[in-house]
């Protein structure tokens, strides 16, 4: 029977003070409950074919899940690769969940972290999780956790956290609102979380008080798990760096910690030790380079050369990069060539003026013009038209309020080669009026005439080269519909490319940019995959995209940060890519861009080759400072004759960093390749759980008389009180079709279905099944679940039990019948036993089963006792470790509160241990029927 849709077992019935009361055992909560008799409903599913299939399949699923050491791979919207499953197993089998996931770039560390998070939640270890990432990765992490693991995270960015600042005056009274307790799963940026250095109108004392309060607020939110992505960025140069102090305080206060970085060592042993101290301050308290033996218990690292797919084949394909140098024909592109020369002189002159006038905003604007010119003539035209209209009007009042906050953002995103050029920032930059002069307006007006002439009278040289390249690619691929991804920094260039490629190139194009929301981006991705030939994306739009179904990337313009180029190509050069990746980097001949590109790509590649380093992505992220690249671009732009000298000096410094990198990269322990087992992924890929789950879902829909429509991709139905929706149990289908909802055994809908499939009730009629098999034995078939459990752990086993009419017991035959009932093939219900006979039969079978399988229960009981002792020892070790961590919390009030709380909980745990360790047996009949021959 059911109470509030929860399965319960009847213990007793009685009339108390005129009320008919039932006392029951709540199966899920493992506790006694009393309620009026009319509050209960029958939990009987019926004994028709769908009801029998539901019970047989539910038992299969429950038994399969109980037999797995880790369940997360079966509950996620992906099939993990062998090295990812190995990482999950290593983390979950450790005494403490405090690990550094250090796989090489592109190996899926985010997926590994998501698997660990999912597993910890499924085991009830973690409820509240805080993920700390770089600002640019906030949305990527949110989407990845939702899309891959069905886990919803709230983003706390700087704007969101300003709530605390605005309410700070009331916080000092002790009545403040703790924003960190409002959500169980939060993603926050490193910069938003780190201590602030100053705030306008605040004294140093108030800033310190605010920082202390904010850190206390995070710690007092009682997170169970902290994940720090790109953790090398919190290591800092010393222990006094704000980011490190923030990370150290949080990692000391939270029991479970995952750090992610492909390059945690950064070529510096002291930096690396600081990172490792976040995991265990005692183990890494010394100096110098820690040994592999010291690091091994805390680090999981797999290199690309070790990565294999489900069939054991090498995971990554080759990458081929080619520079496309676009030359201006002296006749056909004369105006463009002249415009380029004039603009370069104009930019160099105006930038020097901005330096002399100490007008940083104007300097940023001039650099923007250079990047727009390198992108497309139309992008430059759009920006200069806006600039001209702004300086010809009155200054908008709003700019006076907005501009003071812009230089720092622009310095990061425009000058220093950041990852994204923000369109809003560009608009503000174009509208800035400080130190404008009449000569600027006149110069822009002259330039506008020449730009317009170029566009109206000449075919764009760069665009022509692109169309020719696409034709060559299609011819070479032998596929006119081959997929091509084009990246640009600017929306104006994006719009131009879409128009021209469709009109002149006859290509079908999709566009993607950062202002699109997640749903729109998913739909664009589906459109590109199934209908379009070309995807034109800005850097902001391309963040977090997985485009393995394409293998050709065109960088129509080049960002100043070489890591962004890597990230662009990485959209297609990902796990799951089947073909060699081809990247084409466009640039104008003899331009500042080409001169710097040749230094970074050609000369740096030679150094990497000389040093025997091939981990390009890791190296760029570890050794290249974006501001140094900016310096090279400025030199190339302002003093072209000096660029080779500046480049050689830069490369000399890079070589030194790379030598340090090479000397320290081998201190990381690497996974033993023999442990990476493709069969583990095959087991997930070919596991029967999705098939059983889908069969159960269909049988349940039939049992409840819900509509069912089968499609090639899934099942369409409308559940009670809900709109029609399509579901699938296939992770690949769900991944490729974001509009279809993936059902797993932990999905709320599926868990509800499982909760309704209760054990056989005492008053249920016993069905009689005819087996269409002349040689079959007749008798009684039943399925029993034996469980031994205490408060700390539980073990259970399902055993099919077939007893012939002559009293012979067949275990193998019982398993065969179980398989048949999941499909009801060759079996049909012909009758039901008389209730009295059925009740006697059930009791006799129960007694016989207990006699036959007492040894099974004893084995489970013995294992529970052993596991409980392990849990006790691990608990004591964890308490001892956690006490040391708490003592390192620098905030006395938080430290003292945590110690008192832990001591109280430990006393209660000790007092309850003996009685909580007592083992309680359970025996439930999950299916029962008679079998006759056909």
PDB file of N, CA and C in Angstrom, residues 839-892:
ATOM      1  N   UNK A 839      -2.457 -16.868  -0.486  1.00  0.00           N
ATOM      2  CA  UNK A 839      -1.839 -16.451   0.766  1.00  0.00           C
ATOM      3  C   UNK A 839      -1.023 -17.580   1.379  1.00  0.00           C
ATOM      4  N   UNK A 840      -1.557 -18.797   1.357  1.00  0.00           N
ATOM      5  CA  UNK A 840      -0.838 -19.964   1.900  1.00  0.00           C
ATOM      6  C   UNK A 840       0.418 -20.233   1.082  1.00  0.00           C
ATOM      7  N   UNK A 841       0.272 -20.149  -0.257  1.00  0.00           N
ATOM      8  CA  UNK A 841       1.426 -20.381  -1.136  1.00  0.00           C
ATOM      9  C   UNK A 841       2.541 -19.394  -0.825  1.00  0.00           C
ATOM     10  N   UNK A 842       2.207 -18.102  -0.683  1.00  0.00           N
ATOM     11  CA  UNK A 842       3.209 -17.063  -0.433  1.00  0.00           C
ATOM     12  C   UNK A 842       3.951 -17.326   0.873  1.00  0.00           C
ATOM     13  N   UNK A 843       3.219 -17.705   1.918  1.00  0.00           N
ATOM     14  CA  UNK A 843       3.854 -17.966   3.217  1.00  0.00           C
ATOM     15  C   UNK A 843       4.777 -19.171   3.133  1.00  0.00           C
ATOM     16  N   UNK A 844       4.354 -20.228   2.461  1.00  0.00           N
ATOM     17  CA  UNK A 844       5.187 -21.442   2.349  1.00  0.00           C
ATOM     18  C   UNK A 844       6.468 -21.154   1.560  1.00  0.00           C
ATOM     19  N   UNK A 845       6.320 -20.393   0.463  1.00  0.00           N
ATOM     20  CA  UNK A 845       7.496 -20.078  -0.352  1.00  0.00           C
ATOM     21  C   UNK A 845       8.478 -19.229   0.443  1.00  0.00           C
ATOM     22  N   UNK A 846       7.937 -18.293   1.237  1.00  0.00           N
ATOM     23  CA  UNK A 846       8.798 -17.423   2.042  1.00  0.00           C
ATOM     24  C   UNK A 846       9.608 -18.244   3.053  1.00  0.00           C
ATOM     25  N   UNK A 847       8.958 -19.169   3.708  1.00  0.00           N
ATOM     26  CA  UNK A 847       9.658 -20.000   4.695  1.00  0.00           C
ATOM     27  C   UNK A 847      10.723 -20.854   4.027  1.00  0.00           C
ATOM     28  N   UNK A 848      10.383 -21.456   2.870  1.00  0.00           N
ATOM     29  CA  UNK A 848      11.340 -22.303   2.168  1.00  0.00           C
ATOM     30  C   UNK A 848      12.541 -21.490   1.668  1.00  0.00           C
ATOM     31  N   UNK A 849      12.272 -20.309   1.175  1.00  0.00           N
ATOM     32  CA  UNK A 849      13.357 -19.457   0.684  1.00  0.00           C
ATOM     33  C   UNK A 849      14.331 -19.132   1.816  1.00  0.00           C
ATOM     34  N   UNK A 850      13.827 -18.799   2.981  1.00  0.00           N
ATOM     35  CA  UNK A 850      14.703 -18.471   4.112  1.00  0.00           C
ATOM     36  C   UNK A 850      15.567 -19.646   4.512  1.00  0.00           C
ATOM     37  N   UNK A 851      15.024 -20.846   4.441  1.00  0.00           N
ATOM     38  CA  UNK A 851      15.821 -22.030   4.774  1.00  0.00           C
ATOM     39  C   UNK A 851      16.933 -22.232   3.746  1.00  0.00           C
ATOM     40  N   UNK A 852      16.603 -22.020   2.476  1.00  0.00           N
ATOM     41  CA  UNK A 852      17.556 -22.296   1.416  1.00  0.00           C
ATOM     42  C   UNK A 852      18.679 -21.249   1.336  1.00  0.00           C
ATOM     43  N   UNK A 853      18.340 -20.016   1.693  1.00  0.00           N
ATOM     44  CA  UNK A 853      19.296 -18.945   1.441  1.00  0.00           C
ATOM     45  C   UNK A 853      19.706 -18.183   2.699  1.00  0.00           C
ATOM     46  N   UNK A 854      19.647 -18.851   3.819  1.00  0.00           N
ATOM     47  CA  UNK A 854      20.154 -18.241   5.052  1.00  0.00           C
ATOM     48  C   UNK A 854      21.632 -17.893   4.911  1.00  0.00           C
ATOM     49  N   UNK A 855      22.374 -18.739   4.198  1.00  0.00           N
ATOM     50  CA  UNK A 855      23.815 -18.496   4.034  1.00  0.00           C
ATOM     51  C   UNK A 855      24.086 -17.197   3.276  1.00  0.00           C
ATOM     52  N   UNK A 856      23.207 -16.851   2.338  1.00  0.00           N
ATOM     53  CA  UNK A 856      23.386 -15.609   1.585  1.00  0.00           C
ATOM     54  C   UNK A 856      23.259 -14.411   2.522  1.00  0.00           C
ATOM     55  N   UNK A 857      22.240 -14.470   3.409  1.00  0.00           N
ATOM     56  CA  UNK A 857      22.077 -13.368   4.352  1.00  0.00           C
ATOM     57  C   UNK A 857      23.300 -13.266   5.266  1.00  0.00           C
ATOM     58  N   UNK A 858      23.807 -14.395   5.736  1.00  0.00           N
ATOM     59  CA  UNK A 858      24.983 -14.361   6.617  1.00  0.00           C
ATOM     60  C   UNK A 858      26.183 -13.741   5.914  1.00  0.00           C
ATOM     61  N   UNK A 859      26.344 -14.032   4.642  1.00  0.00           N
ATOM     62  CA  UNK A 859      27.456 -13.430   3.888  1.00  0.00           C
ATOM     63  C   UNK A 859      27.294 -11.906   3.797  1.00  0.00           C
ATOM     64  N   UNK A 860      26.072 -11.464   3.517  1.00  0.00           N
ATOM     65  CA  UNK A 860      25.818 -10.029   3.469  1.00  0.00           C
ATOM     66  C   UNK A 860      26.057  -9.391   4.828  1.00  0.00           C
ATOM     67  N   UNK A 861      25.594 -10.057   5.879  1.00  0.00           N
ATOM     68  CA  UNK A 861      25.747  -9.556   7.240  1.00  0.00           C
ATOM     69  C   UNK A 861      27.229  -9.402   7.593  1.00  0.00           C
ATOM     70  N   UNK A 862      28.023 -10.399   7.232  1.00  0.00           N
ATOM     71  CA  UNK A 862      29.456 -10.350   7.528  1.00  0.00           C
ATOM     72  C   UNK A 862      30.125  -9.205   6.794  1.00  0.00           C
ATOM     73  N   UNK A 863      29.727  -8.981   5.544  1.00  0.00           N
ATOM     74  CA  UNK A 863      30.331  -7.896   4.760  1.00  0.00           C
ATOM     75  C   UNK A 863      29.923  -6.535   5.307  1.00  0.00           C
ATOM     76  N   UNK A 864      28.689  -6.411   5.781  1.00  0.00           N
ATOM     77  CA  UNK A 864      28.239  -5.158   6.373  1.00  0.00           C
ATOM     78  C   UNK A 864      29.052  -4.854   7.635  1.00  0.00           C
ATOM     79  N   UNK A 865      29.302  -5.875   8.448  1.00  0.00           N
ATOM     80  CA  UNK A 865      30.111  -5.689   9.656  1.00  0.00           C
ATOM     81  C   UNK A 865      31.503  -5.188   9.291  1.00  0.00           C
ATOM     82  N   UNK A 866      32.103  -5.813   8.274  1.00  0.00           N
ATOM     83  CA  UNK A 866      33.445  -5.409   7.830  1.00  0.00           C
ATOM     84  C   UNK A 866      33.431  -3.980   7.297  1.00  0.00           C
ATOM     85  N   UNK A 867      32.427  -3.651   6.478  1.00  0.00           N
ATOM     86  CA  UNK A 867      32.343  -2.300   5.909  1.00  0.00           C
ATOM     87  C   UNK A 867      32.116  -1.247   6.989  1.00  0.00           C
ATOM     88  N   UNK A 868      31.343  -1.611   7.988  1.00  0.00           N
ATOM     89  CA  UNK A 868      31.064  -0.670   9.075  1.00  0.00           C
ATOM     90  C   UNK A 868      32.333  -0.340   9.855  1.00  0.00           C
ATOM     91  N   UNK A 869      33.186  -1.327  10.050  1.00  0.00           N
ATOM     92  CA  UNK A 869      34.442  -1.084  10.759  1.00  0.00           C
ATOM     93  C   UNK A 869      35.350  -0.173   9.932  1.00  0.00           C
ATOM     94  N   UNK A 870      35.350  -0.384   8.622  1.00  0.00           N
ATOM     95  CA  UNK A 870      36.134   0.492   7.740  1.00  0.00           C
ATOM     96  C   UNK A 870      35.604   1.915   7.816  1.00  0.00           C
ATOM     97  N   UNK A 871      34.289   2.043   7.814  1.00  0.00           N
ATOM     98  CA  UNK A 871      33.656   3.366   7.903  1.00  0.00           C
ATOM     99  C   UNK A 871      34.050   4.045   9.213  1.00  0.00           C
ATOM    100  N   UNK A 872      34.068   3.267  10.311  1.00  0.00           N
ATOM    101  CA  UNK A 872      34.438   3.837  11.618  1.00  0.00           C
ATOM    102  C   UNK A 872      35.868   4.359  11.595  1.00  0.00           C
ATOM    103  N   UNK A 873      36.797   3.561  11.037  1.00  0.00           N
ATOM    104  CA  UNK A 873      38.195   3.987  10.979  1.00  0.00           C
ATOM    105  C   UNK A 873      38.360   5.203  10.076  1.00  0.00           C
ATOM    106  N   UNK A 874      37.692   5.184   8.919  1.00  0.00           N
ATOM    107  CA  UNK A 874      37.781   6.321   8.001  1.00  0.00           C
ATOM    108  C   UNK A 874      37.189   7.581   8.621  1.00  0.00           C
ATOM    109  N   UNK A 875      36.127   7.391   9.397  1.00  0.00           N
ATOM    110  CA  UNK A 875      35.507   8.544  10.051  1.00  0.00           C
ATOM    111  C   UNK A 875      36.477   9.175  11.051  1.00  0.00           C
ATOM    112  N   UNK A 876      37.138   8.350  11.825  1.00  0.00           N
ATOM    113  CA  UNK A 876      38.101   8.869  12.799  1.00  0.00           C
ATOM    114  C   UNK A 876      39.254   9.580  12.102  1.00  0.00           C
ATOM    115  N   UNK A 877      39.738   8.993  11.018  1.00  0.00           N
ATOM    116  CA  UNK A 877      40.819   9.639  10.267  1.00  0.00           C
ATOM    117  C   UNK A 877      40.354  10.968   9.671  1.00  0.00           C
ATOM    118  N   UNK A 878      39.117  10.962   9.149  1.00  0.00           N
ATOM    119  CA  UNK A 878      38.584  12.180   8.550  1.00  0.00           C
ATOM    120  C   UNK A 878      38.420  13.280   9.593  1.00  0.00           C
ATOM    121  N   UNK A 879      37.944  12.914  10.789  1.00  0.00           N
ATOM    122  CA  UNK A 879      37.767  13.898  11.856  1.00  0.00           C
ATOM    123  C   UNK A 879      39.116  14.490  12.251  1.00  0.00           C
ATOM    124  N   UNK A 880      40.124  13.619  12.367  1.00  0.00           N
ATOM    125  CA  UNK A 880      41.456  14.088  12.727  1.00  0.00           C
ATOM    126  C   UNK A 880      41.999  15.042  11.660  1.00  0.00           C
ATOM    127  N   UNK A 881      41.837  14.681  10.394  1.00  0.00           N
ATOM    128  CA  UNK A 881      42.313  15.532   9.305  1.00  0.00           C
ATOM    129  C   UNK A 881      41.546  16.846   9.277  1.00  0.00           C
ATOM    130  N   UNK A 882      40.238  16.760   9.411  1.00  0.00           N
ATOM    131  CA  UNK A 882      39.408  17.956   9.324  1.00  0.00           C
ATOM    132  C   UNK A 882      39.689  18.906  10.488  1.00  0.00           C
ATOM    133  N   UNK A 883      40.012  18.350  11.654  1.00  0.00           N
ATOM    134  CA  UNK A 883      40.357  19.192  12.795  1.00  0.00           C
ATOM    135  C   UNK A 883      41.601  20.038  12.468  1.00  0.00           C
ATOM    136  N   UNK A 884      42.598  19.394  11.851  1.00  0.00           N
ATOM    137  CA  UNK A 884      43.801  20.130  11.467  1.00  0.00           C
ATOM    138  C   UNK A 884      43.480  21.227  10.457  1.00  0.00           C
ATOM    139  N   UNK A 885      42.581  20.909   9.514  1.00  0.00           N
ATOM    140  CA  UNK A 885      42.205  21.899   8.517  1.00  0.00           C
ATOM    141  C   UNK A 885      41.509  23.090   9.169  1.00  0.00           C
ATOM    142  N   UNK A 886      40.606  22.810  10.098  1.00  0.00           N
ATOM    143  CA  UNK A 886      39.862  23.882  10.756  1.00  0.00           C
ATOM    144  C   UNK A 886      40.809  24.788  11.532  1.00  0.00           C
ATOM    145  N   UNK A 887      41.824  24.208  12.167  1.00  0.00           N
ATOM    146  CA  UNK A 887      42.762  25.008  12.963  1.00  0.00           C
ATOM    147  C   UNK A 887      43.546  25.994  12.093  1.00  0.00           C
ATOM    148  N   UNK A 888      43.512  25.795  10.781  1.00  0.00           N
ATOM    149  CA  UNK A 888      44.227  26.699   9.883  1.00  0.00           C
ATOM    150  C   UNK A 888      43.345  27.841   9.378  1.00  0.00           C
ATOM    151  N   UNK A 889      42.077  27.814   9.722  1.00  0.00           N
ATOM    152  CA  UNK A 889      41.198  28.906   9.315  1.00  0.00           C
ATOM    153  C   UNK A 889      41.635  30.164  10.044  1.00  0.00           C
ATOM    154  N   UNK A 890      41.926  31.209   9.274  1.00  0.00           N
ATOM    155  CA  UNK A 890      42.492  32.423   9.874  1.00  0.00           C
ATOM    156  C   UNK A 890      41.495  33.289  10.620  1.00  0.00           C
ATOM    157  N   UNK A 891      40.209  33.006  10.497  1.00  0.00           N
ATOM    158  CA  UNK A 891      39.179  33.814  11.157  1.00  0.00           C
ATOM    159  C   UNK A 891      38.809  33.158  12.480  1.00  0.00           C
ATOM    160  N   UNK A 892      39.197  33.738  13.622  1.00  0.00           N
ATOM    161  CA  UNK A 892      38.984  33.088  14.926  1.00  0.00           C
ATOM    162  C   UNK A 892      37.538  32.715  15.201  1.00  0.00           C
TER     163      UNK A 892
END
